[in-house]
Amino acid sequence: MPATTPFQINRFPVPEIKDLPEDIRNRILAVQEKSGFVPNVFLVLAYRPEEFRAFFAYHDALMEKKGNLTKAEREMIVVVTSNANQCQYCVVAHGAILRIRAKNPLIADQVAVNYRKADITPRQEAMLDFAMKVSAQAYAVGDQDFEVLRTHGFDMDDVWDIAGIAAFFGLSNRMANVTSMRPNDEFYSLGRS
Amino acid sequence: MPATTPFQINRFPVPEIKDLPEDIRNRILAVQEKSGFVPNVFLVLAYRPEEFRAFFAYHDALMEKKGNLTKAEREMIVVVTSNANQCQYCVVAHGAILRIRAKNPLIADQVAVNYRKADITPRQEAMLDFAMKVSAQAYAVGDQDFEVLRTHGFDMDDVWDIAGIAAFFGLSNRMANVTSMRPNDEFYSLGRS
Amino acid sequence: MPATTPFQINRFPVPEIKDLPEDIRNRILAVQEKSGFVPNVFLVLAYRPEEFRAFFAYHDALMEKKGNLTKAEREMIVVVTSNANQCQYCVVAHGAILRIRAKNPLIADQVAVNYRKADITPRQEAMLDFAMKVSAQAYAVGDQDFEVLRTHGFDMDDVWDIAGIAAFFGLSNRMANVTSMRPNDEFYSLGRS
Amino acid sequence: MPATTPFQINRFPVPEIKDLPEDIRNRILAVQEKSGFVPNVFLVLAYRPEEFRAFFAYHDALMEKKGNLTKAEREMIVVVTSNANQCQYCVVAHGAILRIRAKNPLIADQVAVNYRKADITPRQEAMLDFAMKVSAQAYAVGDQDFEVLRTHGFDMDDVWDIAGIAAFFGLSNRMANVTSMRPNDEFYSLGRS
Amino acid sequence: MPATTPFQINRFPVPEIKDLPEDIRNRILAVQEKSGFVPNVFLVLAYRPEEFRAFFAYHDALMEKKGNLTKAEREMIVVVTSNANQCQYCVVAHGAILRIRAKNPLIADQVAVNYRKADITPRQEAMLDFAMKVSAQAYAVGDQDFEVLRTHGFDMDDVWDIAGIAAFFGLSNRMANVTSMRPNDEFYSLGRS
Amino acid sequence: MPATTPFQINRFPVPEIKDLPEDIRNRILAVQEKSGFVPNVFLVLAYRPEEFRAFFAYHDALMEKKGNLTKAEREMIVVVTSNANQCQYCVVAHGAILRIRAKNPLIADQVAVNYRKADITPRQEAMLDFAMKVSAQAYAVGDQDFEVLRTHGFDMDDVWDIAGIAAFFGLSNRMANVTSMRPNDEFYSLGRS
């Protein structure tokens, strides 16, 4: 049984866009203009404006940042760790973004289920091995992990980026699962043709 | 790194269709005629004709059988347990079949990641709870599980069906992961529009 | 509390041998003639004739097949993975067969509890390490596993055999646990003297 | 072997306070003035100013927010989930804060190791059960969890707070473990007398 | 590969019986006289006389003690928890003792693999559920466990006995696995006819 | 909710010191004289005099024994494995002893939460890796573990000592959790200045 009805996008009250603080309303209207719809994560988190601002500032710092990881690679990290955490919203929404970023309609479903069998490079597989270790057993991360990543050409800033993305979406996965955040129907087919 | 190159569909030799025993060749040609392509599972398993015959006989006995479970429900069991087992082939291929059987472009991705958040009925959620228990800790299945299923209207034959499907695709998941069976590109977009 | 009474061999109805389809009845009578009793797995699965035929065809394709694995080695795989899956029927019944095949009254109990401490060769230990990986985390099987097996003299067909046996008995373990299939009393003492 | 030497507080470069952006420098100087020392989390995260700002904005939104959870209860959530995640920095630093907030020199060590044996109320134990579920298996959070929390007097905003704190410190735990963030010596004895 | 050769009973030096302290020598000679052979646990642990004395004093205090648990029930606890811990020595040796105590040639193999399917009473199943919880997650033992046991007629002393036996053999299992303690061949067939 | 009230030190009856057998009473009075208080483990286990004697004989044989492990190193093993087992009594009590033995107020909290991040030597980290393997998966201990320990300078007697301490405190952890043994308030601050 869905924890939400077709008319609900999560368990918590959803504010009206018009009633939101101006900065949050503007961000939401901007994403709506660009995407053609408002991803539900914006509406669900807007229930808590301060957390909304921190969440998206953190998101942008990690996902819009310059660096050696491509935008598609960042999305791969999100999709892989989110499926391990069984987060429906993040796998569906970021799967769509990954397909678009990578211009590849297959890659998101491949990495979501088992990245070891996906059409990715050995460097990307090492990146995802590390992201999964951060997600599932960060306590055991040690010198050896840093050395493996270095042999694949990652520098210390790349390591921070991988870890940061895996850690941040771990937070996102948990909030999406607790709120029963529903992926917008639009995400499922984006980037598939 | 993919264990297979774009020209490979798995780690093992793939026989030519024309060289296969007649019954196997006929089954493959029939599915090709119906689907427009040959799902790779047929070509990979044809390497072992006797196992091929037993595999598809078992498959048909469980998936084509009459009973109270709809065909879409049977596919839900496959998709849910296969994602837990991280079987790329089964999630992608049976996700396509589920979308078609359920006439619902969203349902496969929903149940694959977290069936507890999917647009399904309480009866279907109980079915999937049990399927996951069979898949992950069958040793602990007991009277209480049978009673929960009965309160949702399942009879003993339904229980056998759920268990059989979860158990059979556990076999399938393991063979697909060991062989690195590659899902056909066609599956990803089937049933999405 | 046993889920079955002394007069029951599982939770589901058990057909009369005389009422079974001829091919199934003949197989059961043949095993009875050879063994002196009818192993309960035949009677339990006969409740579903089509699944019965597929199950034993699959079983024979893997266990009666020619190849580099000895019959005793195939039974070791069954016993080790079945104890990890807590399947009483398979450990007890195939433990008996292993003792007979290996002409060794100790080996079945040794490998069931901890094959790392059993009187087996390093090659057999590598075989069982791989069988356990297929059983418990097939998603992570990769190039490295194939290389370890090759250094122990296994070829690709042997790898398929090991994986197939572990995967097939994973199915069998789950059905035995869900049905509460009871091992025949005869199995416990077979091959012990 | 410590991944850091006595002169290092983590694996990454630590910026000079004087070289930091003004807002970050001011926040650090303010906490130094209040506490008498600069907790290392400020110096480690200052390596990434944008993430620093988002991190502490998120932290304050959850930990300084008004609501039904006391400040001590919020710290209990941090200490319990951080020990499960084996995060040395968070257990030591927030253990100190918990002792101070609760005016209880024993409570931090009690809940860190096993909150089920700590001097807390049944309501607090239910809060921590839920925080641990969010931390370890958020995918399974469902109606039943919300009902248990309601019977203990928690409203929906309290549930969001508990989940948010567990999720946010899950992020923090992962970054502290990857960076090998070292707890300041001062934390160990704070609030013990 | 066995960690021990046929001539070794464990990884550590084995003292000559004649060189042992008198009390230890006497205990060993007494068990040899009674059983017809010296169980290897006596010879392996005799390498450390003080630990030997403490070990068997603890053993006797729990296993020879008067109380509501029968001797067969105490052995059931040993066999069930030892198989979960994959301790070959304890499953084989105490399986033999259980068959003798229970005058039942089937019971040891039944409970070792899956006690939920064994010919035991509901009271015994509750006892073994609790023993497994003590063995695998004692940190979560709470009021509810005590209440379940009470409804099955166990008093507080029985609870201590169950916990003590599970805990003590957890120690024994770990020492047997680290030393690679080999079960004597005699144990395998004892009590089977 | 604490399973014990402020006036209780565990779930079971606590004997009066004056009513205890003389040897037990003397041991308790001696520790009281030396420490200034009676650690609760003495009072809780005195409920069962024979087990008390065996427990402390075993304890002394492992912890007071001569050998290459320092007393502080032995306590590190206790603290690390006890936190993994979530045993409040042992982490708090032996954390105090570790601080005193090591003359280091930080070390106990460091190793309890994550010994990989503690101020210890590589040799000590290898010791704790092995202790954790004994505690959590002794069944998999094999030749490779012995070789790693040897490269760090441990001899076979040291290995036995590490294993014995991890195994013995596994017993202690389970009894403390089942009895809800309460650490004395005195332990929390010992050795911190």
mmCIF file of C-alpha atoms in Angstrom, chain B:
data_model
loop_
_atom_site.group_PDB
_atom_site.id
_atom_site.type_symbol
_atom_site.label_atom_id
_atom_site.label_comp_id
_atom_site.label_asym_id
_atom_site.label_seq_id
_atom_site.Cartn_x
_atom_site.Cartn_y
_atom_site.Cartn_z
ATOM 1 C CA MET B 1 34.598 -2.108 -16.443
ATOM 2 C CA PRO B 2 32.001 -4.283 -18.068
ATOM 3 C CA ALA B 3 32.868 -7.963 -17.833
ATOM 4 C CA THR B 4 31.549 -8.200 -21.379
ATOM 5 C CA THR B 5 32.440 -6.078 -24.365
ATOM 6 C CA PRO B 6 29.675 -4.537 -26.471
ATOM 7 C CA PHE B 7 29.970 -7.592 -28.701
ATOM 8 C CA GLN B 8 29.621 -10.060 -25.849
ATOM 9 C CA ILE B 9 26.467 -10.965 -24.023
ATOM 10 C CA ASN B 10 28.156 -12.972 -21.291
ATOM 11 C CA ARG B 11 31.436 -14.607 -20.198
ATOM 12 C CA PHE B 12 30.726 -18.000 -21.781
ATOM 13 C CA PRO B 13 30.677 -19.103 -25.435
ATOM 14 C CA VAL B 14 27.423 -18.369 -27.233
ATOM 15 C CA PRO B 15 26.273 -21.049 -29.648
ATOM 16 C CA GLU B 16 24.994 -20.220 -33.116
ATOM 17 C CA ILE B 17 21.238 -20.583 -33.252
ATOM 18 C CA LYS B 18 21.490 -22.769 -36.342
ATOM 19 C CA ASP B 19 23.671 -25.269 -34.455
ATOM 20 C CA LEU B 20 21.270 -25.752 -31.568
ATOM 21 C CA PRO B 21 19.075 -28.808 -30.973
ATOM 22 C CA GLU B 22 15.815 -28.419 -32.819
ATOM 23 C CA ASP B 23 13.537 -27.915 -29.806
ATOM 24 C CA ILE B 24 15.772 -25.175 -28.444
ATOM 25 C CA ARG B 25 16.175 -23.521 -31.822
ATOM 26 C CA ASN B 26 12.417 -23.553 -32.277
ATOM 27 C CA ARG B 27 11.775 -22.003 -28.909
ATOM 28 C CA ILE B 28 14.284 -19.258 -29.608
ATOM 29 C CA LEU B 29 12.883 -18.550 -33.058
ATOM 30 C CA ALA B 30 9.371 -18.401 -31.602
ATOM 31 C CA VAL B 31 10.327 -15.850 -28.986
ATOM 32 C CA GLN B 32 12.211 -13.849 -31.610
ATOM 33 C CA GLU B 33 9.136 -13.812 -33.815
ATOM 34 C CA LYS B 34 6.921 -12.719 -30.958
ATOM 35 C CA SER B 35 9.254 -10.135 -29.387
ATOM 36 C CA GLY B 36 11.224 -8.914 -32.366
ATOM 37 C CA PHE B 37 14.528 -9.908 -30.707
ATOM 38 C CA VAL B 38 16.085 -12.817 -28.851
ATOM 39 C CA PRO B 39 16.412 -12.126 -25.140
ATOM 40 C CA ASN B 40 19.963 -12.920 -24.174
ATOM 41 C CA VAL B 41 18.984 -15.393 -21.476
ATOM 42 C CA PHE B 42 18.001 -17.820 -24.246
ATOM 43 C CA LEU B 43 21.373 -17.547 -25.966
ATOM 44 C CA VAL B 44 23.417 -17.716 -22.778
ATOM 45 C CA LEU B 45 21.644 -20.758 -21.369
ATOM 46 C CA ALA B 46 21.643 -22.541 -24.750
ATOM 47 C CA TYR B 47 25.307 -23.243 -24.051
ATOM 48 C CA ARG B 48 23.928 -26.019 -21.838
ATOM 49 C CA PRO B 49 20.959 -27.574 -23.650
ATOM 50 C CA GLU B 50 19.777 -29.813 -20.838
ATOM 51 C CA GLU B 51 19.851 -27.019 -18.288
ATOM 52 C CA PHE B 52 18.158 -24.750 -20.850
ATOM 53 C CA ARG B 53 15.234 -27.158 -21.172
ATOM 54 C CA ALA B 54 14.853 -27.598 -17.430
ATOM 55 C CA PHE B 55 15.167 -23.861 -16.787
ATOM 56 C CA PHE B 56 12.417 -22.861 -19.189
ATOM 57 C CA ALA B 57 10.185 -25.750 -18.197
ATOM 58 C CA TYR B 58 10.467 -24.574 -14.605
ATOM 59 C CA HIS B 59 9.945 -20.969 -15.640
ATOM 60 C CA ASP B 60 6.797 -21.778 -17.576
ATOM 61 C CA ALA B 61 5.433 -24.000 -14.816
ATOM 62 C CA LEU B 62 5.587 -21.044 -12.435
ATOM 63 C CA MET B 63 4.947 -18.044 -14.665
ATOM 64 C CA GLU B 64 2.400 -19.425 -17.143
ATOM 65 C CA LYS B 65 0.480 -21.434 -14.547
ATOM 66 C CA LYS B 66 -3.150 -20.629 -13.775
ATOM 67 C CA GLY B 67 -3.894 -19.429 -10.276
ATOM 68 C CA ASN B 68 -4.890 -16.466 -8.156
ATOM 69 C CA LEU B 69 -1.751 -14.453 -8.764
ATOM 70 C CA THR B 70 -2.009 -12.254 -11.831
ATOM 71 C CA LYS B 71 0.811 -12.304 -14.359
ATOM 72 C CA ALA B 72 1.743 -8.795 -13.292
ATOM 73 C CA GLU B 73 1.974 -9.918 -9.661
ATOM 74 C CA ARG B 74 4.277 -12.776 -10.619
ATOM 75 C CA GLU B 75 6.537 -10.301 -12.402
ATOM 76 C CA MET B 76 6.513 -8.018 -9.336
ATOM 77 C CA ILE B 77 7.975 -10.874 -7.312
ATOM 78 C CA VAL B 78 10.706 -11.313 -9.914
ATOM 79 C CA VAL B 79 11.620 -7.641 -10.016
ATOM 80 C CA VAL B 80 11.667 -7.127 -6.249
ATOM 81 C CA THR B 81 13.759 -10.176 -5.393
ATOM 82 C CA SER B 82 16.085 -9.651 -8.375
ATOM 83 C CA ASN B 83 16.969 -6.119 -7.330
ATOM 84 C CA ALA B 84 17.711 -7.335 -3.814
ATOM 85 C CA ASN B 85 20.025 -9.893 -5.442
ATOM 86 C CA GLN B 86 21.500 -7.149 -7.655
ATOM 87 C CA CYS B 87 20.694 -9.043 -10.863
ATOM 88 C CA GLN B 88 20.825 -6.543 -13.692
ATOM 89 C CA TYR B 89 19.453 -8.890 -16.348
ATOM 90 C CA CYS B 90 16.350 -9.891 -14.398
ATOM 91 C CA VAL B 91 15.462 -6.416 -13.162
ATOM 92 C CA VAL B 92 15.766 -4.908 -16.624
ATOM 93 C CA ALA B 93 14.115 -7.729 -18.577
ATOM 94 C CA HIS B 94 11.340 -8.538 -16.111
ATOM 95 C CA GLY B 95 10.842 -4.847 -15.384
ATOM 96 C CA ALA B 96 9.867 -4.526 -19.040
ATOM 97 C CA ILE B 97 7.513 -7.491 -18.827
ATOM 98 C CA LEU B 98 5.971 -6.106 -15.625
ATOM 99 C CA ARG B 99 5.292 -2.735 -17.260
ATOM 100 C CA ILE B 100 3.558 -4.518 -20.115
ATOM 101 C CA ARG B 101 1.604 -6.966 -17.961
ATOM 102 C CA ALA B 102 0.468 -4.228 -15.562
ATOM 103 C CA LYS B 103 -0.052 -1.664 -18.324
ATOM 104 C CA ASN B 104 1.749 0.727 -15.996
ATOM 105 C CA PRO B 105 4.979 2.470 -17.029
ATOM 106 C CA LEU B 106 5.968 3.364 -13.439
ATOM 107 C CA ILE B 107 5.404 0.207 -11.466
ATOM 108 C CA ALA B 108 8.598 -1.678 -12.321
ATOM 109 C CA ASP B 109 10.982 1.056 -11.202
ATOM 110 C CA GLN B 110 8.875 1.652 -8.100
ATOM 111 C CA VAL B 111 8.882 -1.918 -6.849
ATOM 112 C CA ALA B 112 12.489 -2.563 -7.877
ATOM 113 C CA VAL B 113 13.858 0.139 -5.597
ATOM 114 C CA ASN B 114 11.418 -0.036 -2.678
ATOM 115 C CA TYR B 115 8.142 -1.895 -3.023
ATOM 116 C CA ARG B 116 6.985 -0.465 0.313
ATOM 117 C CA LYS B 117 6.639 2.906 -1.449
ATOM 118 C CA ALA B 118 5.028 1.585 -4.658
ATOM 119 C CA ASP B 119 1.475 2.008 -5.979
ATOM 120 C CA ILE B 120 0.408 -1.476 -4.962
ATOM 121 C CA THR B 121 -2.327 -2.934 -2.741
ATOM 122 C CA PRO B 122 -1.803 -4.113 0.853
ATOM 123 C CA ARG B 123 -2.315 -7.670 -0.447
ATOM 124 C CA GLN B 124 0.491 -7.187 -2.947
ATOM 125 C CA GLU B 125 2.733 -5.702 -0.287
ATOM 126 C CA ALA B 126 2.162 -8.794 1.901
ATOM 127 C CA MET B 127 2.972 -10.980 -1.106
ATOM 128 C CA LEU B 128 6.233 -9.133 -1.650
ATOM 129 C CA ASP B 129 7.131 -9.194 2.052
ATOM 130 C CA PHE B 130 6.838 -12.957 1.912
ATOM 131 C CA ALA B 131 8.731 -13.236 -1.376
ATOM 132 C CA MET B 132 11.593 -11.244 0.150
ATOM 133 C CA LYS B 133 11.582 -13.496 3.233
ATOM 134 C CA VAL B 134 11.790 -16.578 1.019
ATOM 135 C CA SER B 135 14.617 -14.967 -0.924
ATOM 136 C CA ALA B 136 16.654 -13.748 2.031
ATOM 137 C CA GLN B 137 15.806 -15.920 5.034
ATOM 138 C CA ALA B 138 13.665 -18.871 4.002
ATOM 139 C CA TYR B 139 14.986 -20.787 7.029
ATOM 140 C CA ALA B 140 12.829 -18.577 9.260
ATOM 141 C CA VAL B 141 9.557 -18.966 7.356
ATOM 142 C CA GLY B 142 6.971 -20.336 9.752
ATOM 143 C CA ASP B 143 3.321 -20.590 10.756
ATOM 144 C CA GLN B 144 3.040 -16.865 11.317
ATOM 145 C CA ASP B 145 3.952 -16.081 7.718
ATOM 146 C CA PHE B 146 1.294 -18.457 6.434
ATOM 147 C CA GLU B 147 -1.278 -16.811 8.694
ATOM 148 C CA VAL B 148 -0.457 -13.295 7.489
ATOM 149 C CA LEU B 149 -0.809 -14.433 3.894
ATOM 150 C CA ARG B 150 -4.139 -16.107 4.661
ATOM 151 C CA THR B 151 -5.538 -12.909 6.152
ATOM 152 C CA HIS B 152 -4.768 -11.269 2.799
ATOM 153 C CA GLY B 153 -6.732 -13.920 0.928
ATOM 154 C CA PHE B 154 -3.895 -16.103 -0.294
ATOM 155 C CA ASP B 155 -4.481 -19.853 -0.223
ATOM 156 C CA MET B 156 -1.824 -22.536 0.110
ATOM 157 C CA ASP B 157 -1.339 -22.817 -3.645
ATOM 158 C CA ASP B 158 -0.715 -19.097 -3.857
ATOM 159 C CA VAL B 159 1.908 -19.420 -1.138
ATOM 160 C CA TRP B 160 3.643 -22.162 -3.098
ATOM 161 C CA ASP B 161 3.528 -19.973 -6.214
ATOM 162 C CA ILE B 162 5.074 -16.965 -4.446
ATOM 163 C CA ALA B 163 7.767 -19.119 -2.878
ATOM 164 C CA GLY B 164 8.451 -20.960 -6.107
ATOM 165 C CA ILE B 165 8.868 -17.774 -8.113
ATOM 166 C CA ALA B 166 11.157 -16.194 -5.521
ATOM 167 C CA ALA B 167 13.221 -19.386 -5.303
ATOM 168 C CA PHE B 168 13.427 -19.980 -9.053
ATOM 169 C CA PHE B 169 14.524 -16.438 -9.811
ATOM 170 C CA GLY B 170 17.077 -16.695 -7.017
ATOM 171 C CA LEU B 171 18.625 -19.421 -9.188
ATOM 172 C CA SER B 172 18.249 -17.257 -12.281
ATOM 173 C CA ASN B 173 19.795 -14.214 -10.544
ATOM 174 C CA ARG B 174 22.844 -16.229 -9.506
ATOM 175 C CA MET B 175 23.438 -17.641 -12.989
ATOM 176 C CA ALA B 176 22.985 -14.208 -14.589
ATOM 177 C CA ASN B 177 25.483 -12.658 -12.186
ATOM 178 C CA VAL B 178 28.069 -15.414 -12.607
ATOM 179 C CA THR B 179 27.803 -15.417 -16.398
ATOM 180 C CA SER B 180 27.595 -11.577 -16.555
ATOM 181 C CA MET B 181 24.466 -11.928 -18.652
ATOM 182 C CA ARG B 182 23.787 -8.655 -20.441
ATOM 183 C CA PRO B 183 20.208 -7.358 -20.773
ATOM 184 C CA ASN B 184 19.238 -6.623 -24.370
ATOM 185 C CA ASP B 185 19.049 -2.922 -25.095
ATOM 186 C CA GLU B 186 15.437 -3.369 -26.215
ATOM 187 C CA PHE B 187 14.200 -4.118 -22.689
ATOM 188 C CA TYR B 188 15.025 -0.730 -21.200
ATOM 189 C CA SER B 189 12.347 1.171 -23.067
ATOM 190 C CA LEU B 190 9.670 -1.503 -23.463
ATOM 191 C CA GLY B 191 6.311 -0.608 -21.931
ATOM 192 C CA ARG B 192 7.312 2.887 -20.921
ATOM 193 C CA SER B 193 4.923 4.876 -23.130
#
